[in-house]
GROMACS .gro file of N, CA, C and O in nm:
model
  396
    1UNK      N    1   8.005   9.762   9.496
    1UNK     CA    2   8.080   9.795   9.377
    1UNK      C    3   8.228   9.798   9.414
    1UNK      O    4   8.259   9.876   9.504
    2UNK      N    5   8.316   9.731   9.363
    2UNK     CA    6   8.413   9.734   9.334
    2UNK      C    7   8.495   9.854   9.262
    2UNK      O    8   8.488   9.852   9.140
    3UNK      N    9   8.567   9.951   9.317
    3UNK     CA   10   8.618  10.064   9.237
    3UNK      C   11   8.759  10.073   9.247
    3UNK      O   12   8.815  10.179   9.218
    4UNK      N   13   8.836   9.950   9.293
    4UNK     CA   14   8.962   9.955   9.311
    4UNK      C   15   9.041   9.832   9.320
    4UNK      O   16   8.976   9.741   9.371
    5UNK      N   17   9.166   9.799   9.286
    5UNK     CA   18   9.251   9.672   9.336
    5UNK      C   19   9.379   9.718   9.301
    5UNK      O   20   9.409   9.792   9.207
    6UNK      N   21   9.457   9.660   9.396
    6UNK     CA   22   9.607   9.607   9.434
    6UNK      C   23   9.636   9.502   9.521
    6UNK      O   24   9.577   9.459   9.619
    7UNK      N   25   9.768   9.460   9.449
    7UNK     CA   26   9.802   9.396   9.524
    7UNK      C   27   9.933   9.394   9.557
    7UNK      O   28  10.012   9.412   9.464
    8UNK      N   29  10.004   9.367   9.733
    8UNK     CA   30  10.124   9.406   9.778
    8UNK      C   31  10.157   9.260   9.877
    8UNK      O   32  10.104   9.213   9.978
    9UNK      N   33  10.277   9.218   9.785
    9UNK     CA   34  10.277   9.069   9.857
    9UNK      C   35  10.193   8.989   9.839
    9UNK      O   36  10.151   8.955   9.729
   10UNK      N   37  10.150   8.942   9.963
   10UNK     CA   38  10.009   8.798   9.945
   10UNK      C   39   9.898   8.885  10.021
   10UNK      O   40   9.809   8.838  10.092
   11UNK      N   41   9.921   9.038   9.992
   11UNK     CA   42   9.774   9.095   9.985
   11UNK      C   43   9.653   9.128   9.899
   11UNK      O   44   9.708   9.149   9.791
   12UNK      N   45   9.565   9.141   9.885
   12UNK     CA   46   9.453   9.206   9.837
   12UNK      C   47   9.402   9.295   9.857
   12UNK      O   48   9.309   9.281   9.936
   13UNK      N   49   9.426   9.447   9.801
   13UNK     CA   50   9.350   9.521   9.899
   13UNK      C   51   9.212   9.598   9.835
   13UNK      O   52   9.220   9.703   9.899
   14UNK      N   53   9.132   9.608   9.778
   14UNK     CA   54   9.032   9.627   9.763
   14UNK      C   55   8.915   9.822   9.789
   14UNK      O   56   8.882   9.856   9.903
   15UNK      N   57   8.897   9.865   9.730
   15UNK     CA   58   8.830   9.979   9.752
   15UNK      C   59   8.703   9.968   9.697
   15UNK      O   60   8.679   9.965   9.576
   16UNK      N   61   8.611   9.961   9.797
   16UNK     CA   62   8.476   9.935   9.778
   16UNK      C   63   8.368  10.015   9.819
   16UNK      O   64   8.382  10.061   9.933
   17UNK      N   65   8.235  10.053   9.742
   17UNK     CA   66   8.144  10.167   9.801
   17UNK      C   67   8.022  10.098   9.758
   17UNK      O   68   7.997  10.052   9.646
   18UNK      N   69   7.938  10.100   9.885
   18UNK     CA   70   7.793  10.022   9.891
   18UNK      C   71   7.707  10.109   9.953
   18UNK      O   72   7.755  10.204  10.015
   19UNK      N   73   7.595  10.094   9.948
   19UNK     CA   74   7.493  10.197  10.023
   19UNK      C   75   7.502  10.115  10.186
   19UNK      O   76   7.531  10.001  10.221
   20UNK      N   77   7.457  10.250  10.262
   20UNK     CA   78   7.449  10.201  10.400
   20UNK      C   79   7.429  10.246  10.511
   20UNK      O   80   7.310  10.270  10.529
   21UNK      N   81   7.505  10.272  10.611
   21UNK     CA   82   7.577  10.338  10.746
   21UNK      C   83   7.517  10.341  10.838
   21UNK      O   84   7.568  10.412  10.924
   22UNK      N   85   7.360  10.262  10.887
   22UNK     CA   86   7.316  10.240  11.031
   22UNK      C   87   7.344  10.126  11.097
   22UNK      O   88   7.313  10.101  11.214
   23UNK      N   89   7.426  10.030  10.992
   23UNK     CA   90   7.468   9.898  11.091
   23UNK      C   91   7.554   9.884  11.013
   23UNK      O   92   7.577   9.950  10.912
   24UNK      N   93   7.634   9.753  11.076
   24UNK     CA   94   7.733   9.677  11.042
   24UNK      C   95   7.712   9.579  10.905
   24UNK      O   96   7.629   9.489  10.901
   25UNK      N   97   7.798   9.613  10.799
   25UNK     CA   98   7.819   9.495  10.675
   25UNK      C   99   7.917   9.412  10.680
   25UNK      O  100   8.008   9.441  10.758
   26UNK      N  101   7.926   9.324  10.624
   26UNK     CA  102   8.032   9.192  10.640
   26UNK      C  103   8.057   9.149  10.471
   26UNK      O  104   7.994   9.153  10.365
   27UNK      N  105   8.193   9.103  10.525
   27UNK     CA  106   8.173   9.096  10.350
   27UNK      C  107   8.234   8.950  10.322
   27UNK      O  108   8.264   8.890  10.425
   28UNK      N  109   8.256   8.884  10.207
   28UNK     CA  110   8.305   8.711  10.224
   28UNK      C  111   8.397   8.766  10.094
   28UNK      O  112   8.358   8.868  10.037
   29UNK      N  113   8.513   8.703  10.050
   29UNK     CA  114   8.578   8.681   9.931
   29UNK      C  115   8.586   8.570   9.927
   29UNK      O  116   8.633   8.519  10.029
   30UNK      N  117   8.552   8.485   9.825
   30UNK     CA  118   8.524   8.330   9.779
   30UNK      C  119   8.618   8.305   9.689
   30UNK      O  120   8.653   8.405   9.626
   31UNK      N  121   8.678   8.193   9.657
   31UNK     CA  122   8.752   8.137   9.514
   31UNK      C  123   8.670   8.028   9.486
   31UNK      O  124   8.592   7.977   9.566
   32UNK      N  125   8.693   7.989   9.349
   32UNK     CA  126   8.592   7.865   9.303
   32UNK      C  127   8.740   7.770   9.312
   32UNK      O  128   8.857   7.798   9.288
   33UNK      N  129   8.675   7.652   9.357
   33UNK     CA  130   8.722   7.539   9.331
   33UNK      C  131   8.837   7.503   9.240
   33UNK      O  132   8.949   7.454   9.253
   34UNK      N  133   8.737   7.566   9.111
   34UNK     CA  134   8.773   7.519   9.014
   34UNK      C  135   8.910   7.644   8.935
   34UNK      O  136   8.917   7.767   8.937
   35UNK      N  137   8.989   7.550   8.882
   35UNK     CA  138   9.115   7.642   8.822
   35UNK      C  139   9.102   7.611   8.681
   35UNK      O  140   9.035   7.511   8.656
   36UNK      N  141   9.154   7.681   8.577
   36UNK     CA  142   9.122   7.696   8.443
   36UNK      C  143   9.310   7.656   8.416
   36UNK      O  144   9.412   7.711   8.457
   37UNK      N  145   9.286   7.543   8.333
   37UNK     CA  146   9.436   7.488   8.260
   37UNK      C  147   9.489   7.571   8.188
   37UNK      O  148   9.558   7.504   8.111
   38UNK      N  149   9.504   7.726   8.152
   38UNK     CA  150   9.576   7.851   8.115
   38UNK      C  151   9.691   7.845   8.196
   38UNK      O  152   9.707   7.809   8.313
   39UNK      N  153   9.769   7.888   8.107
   39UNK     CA  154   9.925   7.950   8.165
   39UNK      C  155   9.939   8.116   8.130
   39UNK      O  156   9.976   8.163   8.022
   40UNK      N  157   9.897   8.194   8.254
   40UNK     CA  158   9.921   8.121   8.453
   40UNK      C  159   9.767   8.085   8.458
   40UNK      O  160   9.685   8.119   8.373
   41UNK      N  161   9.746   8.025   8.549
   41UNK     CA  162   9.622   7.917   8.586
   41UNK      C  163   9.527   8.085   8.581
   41UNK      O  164   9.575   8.196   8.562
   42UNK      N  165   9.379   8.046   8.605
   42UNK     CA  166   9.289   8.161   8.618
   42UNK      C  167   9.152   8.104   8.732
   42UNK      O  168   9.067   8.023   8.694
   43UNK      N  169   9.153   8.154   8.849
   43UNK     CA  170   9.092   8.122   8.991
   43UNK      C  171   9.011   8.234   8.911
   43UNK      O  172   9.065   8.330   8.855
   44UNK      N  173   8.855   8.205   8.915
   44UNK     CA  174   8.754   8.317   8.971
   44UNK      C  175   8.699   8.312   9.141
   44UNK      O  176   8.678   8.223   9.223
   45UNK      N  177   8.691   8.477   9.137
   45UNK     CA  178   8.707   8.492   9.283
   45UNK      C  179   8.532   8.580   9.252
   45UNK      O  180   8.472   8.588   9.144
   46UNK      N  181   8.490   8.629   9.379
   46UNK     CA  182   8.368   8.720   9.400
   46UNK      C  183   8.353   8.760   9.553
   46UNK      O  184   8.336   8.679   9.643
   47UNK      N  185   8.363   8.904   9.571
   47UNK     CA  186   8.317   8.955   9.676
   47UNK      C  187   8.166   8.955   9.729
   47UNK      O  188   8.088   9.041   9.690
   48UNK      N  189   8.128   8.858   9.818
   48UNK     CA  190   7.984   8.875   9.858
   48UNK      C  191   7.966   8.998  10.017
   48UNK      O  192   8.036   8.985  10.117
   49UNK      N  193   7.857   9.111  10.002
   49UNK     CA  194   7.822   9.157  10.043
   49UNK      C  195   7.743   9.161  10.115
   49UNK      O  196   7.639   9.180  10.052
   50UNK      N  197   7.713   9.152  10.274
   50UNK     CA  198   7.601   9.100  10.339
   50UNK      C  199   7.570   9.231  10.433
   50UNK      O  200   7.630   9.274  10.531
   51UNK      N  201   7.465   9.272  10.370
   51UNK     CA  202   7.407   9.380  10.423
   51UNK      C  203   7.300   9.399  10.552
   51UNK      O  204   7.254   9.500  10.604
   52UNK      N  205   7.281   9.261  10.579
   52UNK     CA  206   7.204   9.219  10.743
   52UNK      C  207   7.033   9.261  10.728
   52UNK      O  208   6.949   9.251  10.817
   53UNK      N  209   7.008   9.323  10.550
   53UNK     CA  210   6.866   9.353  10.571
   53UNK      C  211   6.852   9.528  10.591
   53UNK      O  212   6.748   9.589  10.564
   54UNK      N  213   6.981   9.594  10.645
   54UNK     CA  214   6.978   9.716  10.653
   54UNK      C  215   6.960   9.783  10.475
   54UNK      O  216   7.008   9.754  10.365
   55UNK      N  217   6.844   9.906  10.540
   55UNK     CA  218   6.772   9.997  10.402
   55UNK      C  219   6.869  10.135  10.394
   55UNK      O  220   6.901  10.204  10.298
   56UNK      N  221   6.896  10.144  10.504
   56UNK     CA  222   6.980  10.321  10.471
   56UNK      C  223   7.048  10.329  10.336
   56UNK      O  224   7.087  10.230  10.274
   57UNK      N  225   7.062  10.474  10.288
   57UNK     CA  226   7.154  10.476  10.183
   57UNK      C  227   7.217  10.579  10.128
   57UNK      O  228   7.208  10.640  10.021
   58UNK      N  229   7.322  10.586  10.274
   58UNK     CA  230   7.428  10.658  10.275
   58UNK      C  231   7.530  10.579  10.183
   58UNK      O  232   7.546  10.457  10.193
   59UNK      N  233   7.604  10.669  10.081
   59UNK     CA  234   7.693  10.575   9.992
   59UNK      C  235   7.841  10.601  10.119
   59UNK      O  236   7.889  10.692  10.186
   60UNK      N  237   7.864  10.458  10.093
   60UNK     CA  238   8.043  10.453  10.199
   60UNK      C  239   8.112  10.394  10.119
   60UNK      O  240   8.082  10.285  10.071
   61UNK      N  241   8.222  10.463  10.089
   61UNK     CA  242   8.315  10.390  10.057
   61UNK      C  243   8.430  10.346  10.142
   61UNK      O  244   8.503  10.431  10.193
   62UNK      N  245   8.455  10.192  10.164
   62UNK     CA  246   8.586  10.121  10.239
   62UNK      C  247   8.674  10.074  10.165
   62UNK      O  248   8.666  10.056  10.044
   63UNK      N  249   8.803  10.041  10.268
   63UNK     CA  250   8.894   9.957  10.183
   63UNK      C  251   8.903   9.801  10.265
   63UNK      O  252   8.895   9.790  10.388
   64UNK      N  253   8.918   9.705  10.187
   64UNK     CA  254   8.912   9.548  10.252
   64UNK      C  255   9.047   9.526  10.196
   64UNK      O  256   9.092   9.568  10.089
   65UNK      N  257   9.115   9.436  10.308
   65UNK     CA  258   9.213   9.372  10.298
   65UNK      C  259   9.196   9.242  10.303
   65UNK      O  260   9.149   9.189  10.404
   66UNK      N  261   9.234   9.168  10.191
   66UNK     CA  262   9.203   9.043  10.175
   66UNK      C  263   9.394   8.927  10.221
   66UNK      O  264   9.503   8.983  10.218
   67UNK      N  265   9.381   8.814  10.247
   67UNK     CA  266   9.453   8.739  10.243
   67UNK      C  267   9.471   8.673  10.148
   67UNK      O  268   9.388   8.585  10.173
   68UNK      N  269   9.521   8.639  10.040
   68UNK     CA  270   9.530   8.590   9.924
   68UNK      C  271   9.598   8.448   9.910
   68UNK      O  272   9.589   8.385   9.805
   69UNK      N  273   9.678   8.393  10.039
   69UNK     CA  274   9.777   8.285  10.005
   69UNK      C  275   9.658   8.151   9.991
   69UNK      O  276   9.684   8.063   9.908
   70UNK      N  277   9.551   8.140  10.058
   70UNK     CA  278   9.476   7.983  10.034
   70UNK      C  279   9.418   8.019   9.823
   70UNK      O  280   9.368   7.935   9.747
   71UNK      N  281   9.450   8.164   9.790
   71UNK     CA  282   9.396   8.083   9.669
   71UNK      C  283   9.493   8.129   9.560
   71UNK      O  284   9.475   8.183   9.451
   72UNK      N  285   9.580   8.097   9.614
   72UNK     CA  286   9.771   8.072   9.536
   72UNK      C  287   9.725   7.929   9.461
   72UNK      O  288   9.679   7.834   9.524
   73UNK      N  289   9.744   7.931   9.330
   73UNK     CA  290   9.790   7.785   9.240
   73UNK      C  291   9.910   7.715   9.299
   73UNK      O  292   9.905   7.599   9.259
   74UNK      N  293   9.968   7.726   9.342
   74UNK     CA  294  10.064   7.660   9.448
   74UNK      C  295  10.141   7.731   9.575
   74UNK      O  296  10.185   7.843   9.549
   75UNK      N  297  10.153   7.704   9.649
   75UNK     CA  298  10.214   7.788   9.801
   75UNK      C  299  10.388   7.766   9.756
   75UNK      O  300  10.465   7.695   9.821
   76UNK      N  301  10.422   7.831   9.650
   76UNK     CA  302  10.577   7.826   9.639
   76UNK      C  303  10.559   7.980   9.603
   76UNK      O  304  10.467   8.046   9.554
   77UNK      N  305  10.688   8.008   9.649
   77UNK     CA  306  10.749   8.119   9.588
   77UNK      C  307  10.731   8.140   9.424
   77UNK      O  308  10.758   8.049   9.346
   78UNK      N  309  10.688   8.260   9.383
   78UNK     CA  310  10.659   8.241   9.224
   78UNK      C  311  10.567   8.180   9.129
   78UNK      O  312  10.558   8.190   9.006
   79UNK      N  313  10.493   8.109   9.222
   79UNK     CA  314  10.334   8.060   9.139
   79UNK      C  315  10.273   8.185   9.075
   79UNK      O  316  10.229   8.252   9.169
   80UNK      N  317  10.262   8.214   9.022
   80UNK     CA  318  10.143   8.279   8.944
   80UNK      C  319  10.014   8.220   8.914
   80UNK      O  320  10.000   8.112   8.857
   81UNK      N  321   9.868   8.338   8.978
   81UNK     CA  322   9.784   8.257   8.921
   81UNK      C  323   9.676   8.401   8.877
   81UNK      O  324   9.674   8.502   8.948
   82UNK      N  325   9.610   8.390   8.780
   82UNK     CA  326   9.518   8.523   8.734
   82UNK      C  327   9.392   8.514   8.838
   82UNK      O  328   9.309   8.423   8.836
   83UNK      N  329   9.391   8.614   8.921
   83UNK     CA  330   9.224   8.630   8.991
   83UNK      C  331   9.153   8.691   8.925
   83UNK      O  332   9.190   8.801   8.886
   84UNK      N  333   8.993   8.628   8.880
   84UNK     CA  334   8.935   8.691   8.764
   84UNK      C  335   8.851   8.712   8.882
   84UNK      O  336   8.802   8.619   8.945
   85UNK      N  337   8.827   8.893   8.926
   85UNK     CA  338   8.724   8.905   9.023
   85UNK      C  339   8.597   8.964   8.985
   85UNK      O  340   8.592   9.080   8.946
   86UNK      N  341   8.460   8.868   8.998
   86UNK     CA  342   8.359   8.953   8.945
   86UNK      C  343   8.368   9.067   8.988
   86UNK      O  344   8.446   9.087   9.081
   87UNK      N  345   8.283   9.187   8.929
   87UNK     CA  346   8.221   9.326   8.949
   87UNK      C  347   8.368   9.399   8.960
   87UNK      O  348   8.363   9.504   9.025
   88UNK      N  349   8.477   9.371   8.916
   88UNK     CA  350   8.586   9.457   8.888
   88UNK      C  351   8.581   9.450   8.770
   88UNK      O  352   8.544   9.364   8.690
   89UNK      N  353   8.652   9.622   8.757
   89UNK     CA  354   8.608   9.684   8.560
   89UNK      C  355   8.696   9.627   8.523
   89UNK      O  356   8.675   9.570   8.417
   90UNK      N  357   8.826   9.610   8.579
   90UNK     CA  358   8.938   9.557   8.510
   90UNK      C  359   8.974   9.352   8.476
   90UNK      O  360   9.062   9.288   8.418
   91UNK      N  361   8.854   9.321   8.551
   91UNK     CA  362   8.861   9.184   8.592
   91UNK      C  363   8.918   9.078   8.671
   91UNK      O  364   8.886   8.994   8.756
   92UNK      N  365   9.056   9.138   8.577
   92UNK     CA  366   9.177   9.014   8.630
   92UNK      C  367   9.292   9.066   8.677
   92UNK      O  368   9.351   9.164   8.633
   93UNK      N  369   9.325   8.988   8.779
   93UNK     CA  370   9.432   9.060   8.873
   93UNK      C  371   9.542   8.947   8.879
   93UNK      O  372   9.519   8.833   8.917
   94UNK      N  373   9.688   9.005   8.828
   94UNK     CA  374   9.742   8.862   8.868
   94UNK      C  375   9.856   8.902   9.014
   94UNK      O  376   9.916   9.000   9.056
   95UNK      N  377   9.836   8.756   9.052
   95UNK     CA  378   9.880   8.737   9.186
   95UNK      C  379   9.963   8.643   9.174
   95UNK      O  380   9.924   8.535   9.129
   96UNK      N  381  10.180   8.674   9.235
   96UNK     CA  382  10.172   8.622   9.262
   96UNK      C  383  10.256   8.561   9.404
   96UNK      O  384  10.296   8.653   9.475
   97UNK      N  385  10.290   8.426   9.454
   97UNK     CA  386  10.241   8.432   9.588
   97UNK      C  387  10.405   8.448   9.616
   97UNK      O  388  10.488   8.458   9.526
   98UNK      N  389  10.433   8.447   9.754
   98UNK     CA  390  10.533   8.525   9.840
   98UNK      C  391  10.542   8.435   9.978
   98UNK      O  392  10.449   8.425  10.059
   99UNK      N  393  10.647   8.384   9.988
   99UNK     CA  394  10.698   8.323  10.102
   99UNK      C  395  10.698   8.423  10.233
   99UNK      O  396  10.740   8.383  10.342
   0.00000   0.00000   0.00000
């Protein structure tokens, strides 16, 4: 679950709480391919959660820091592009990118 976002610069930073705490989780942030012809453009993004098969269920909440510049609508100063991130209440986050 997703219970948080900001963003500072060409960061992402993320506050997240999943069941867990006898092993190690990993997590992926993905962009699609595909960009939506809106002005500012709109990237959907999704946090995948890989839980290794572990049952515990201690609730944890972390924070992830994401890198954001490979899914900039352009690597200039001032691109704007909307990150529509599944399983965030708020959805859409706009980003934009920073030399």
């Amino acid at each position: 679950q997703i219970l948080k976002s900001s963003i500072d610069g060409n960061l992402l930073t993320l506050k997240i709480g999943y069941s867990g705490g006898c092993a190690d989780h990993s997590f992926e942030f993905i962009g699609s391919e595909m960009i939506s012809k809106s002005l500012p453009p709109i990237r959907s993004v999704r946090l995948i959660h890989h839980d290794h098969g572990e049952t515990c269920r201690i609730y944890i909440e972390r924070k992830l820091i994401i890198d954001l510049r490979e899914l900039a609508y352009q690597r200039e100063t001032g691109s704007v592009i909307k990150l529509n991130i599944a399983n965030l209440k708020d959805e859409q986050v706009l980003y934009t990118y920073e030399d």
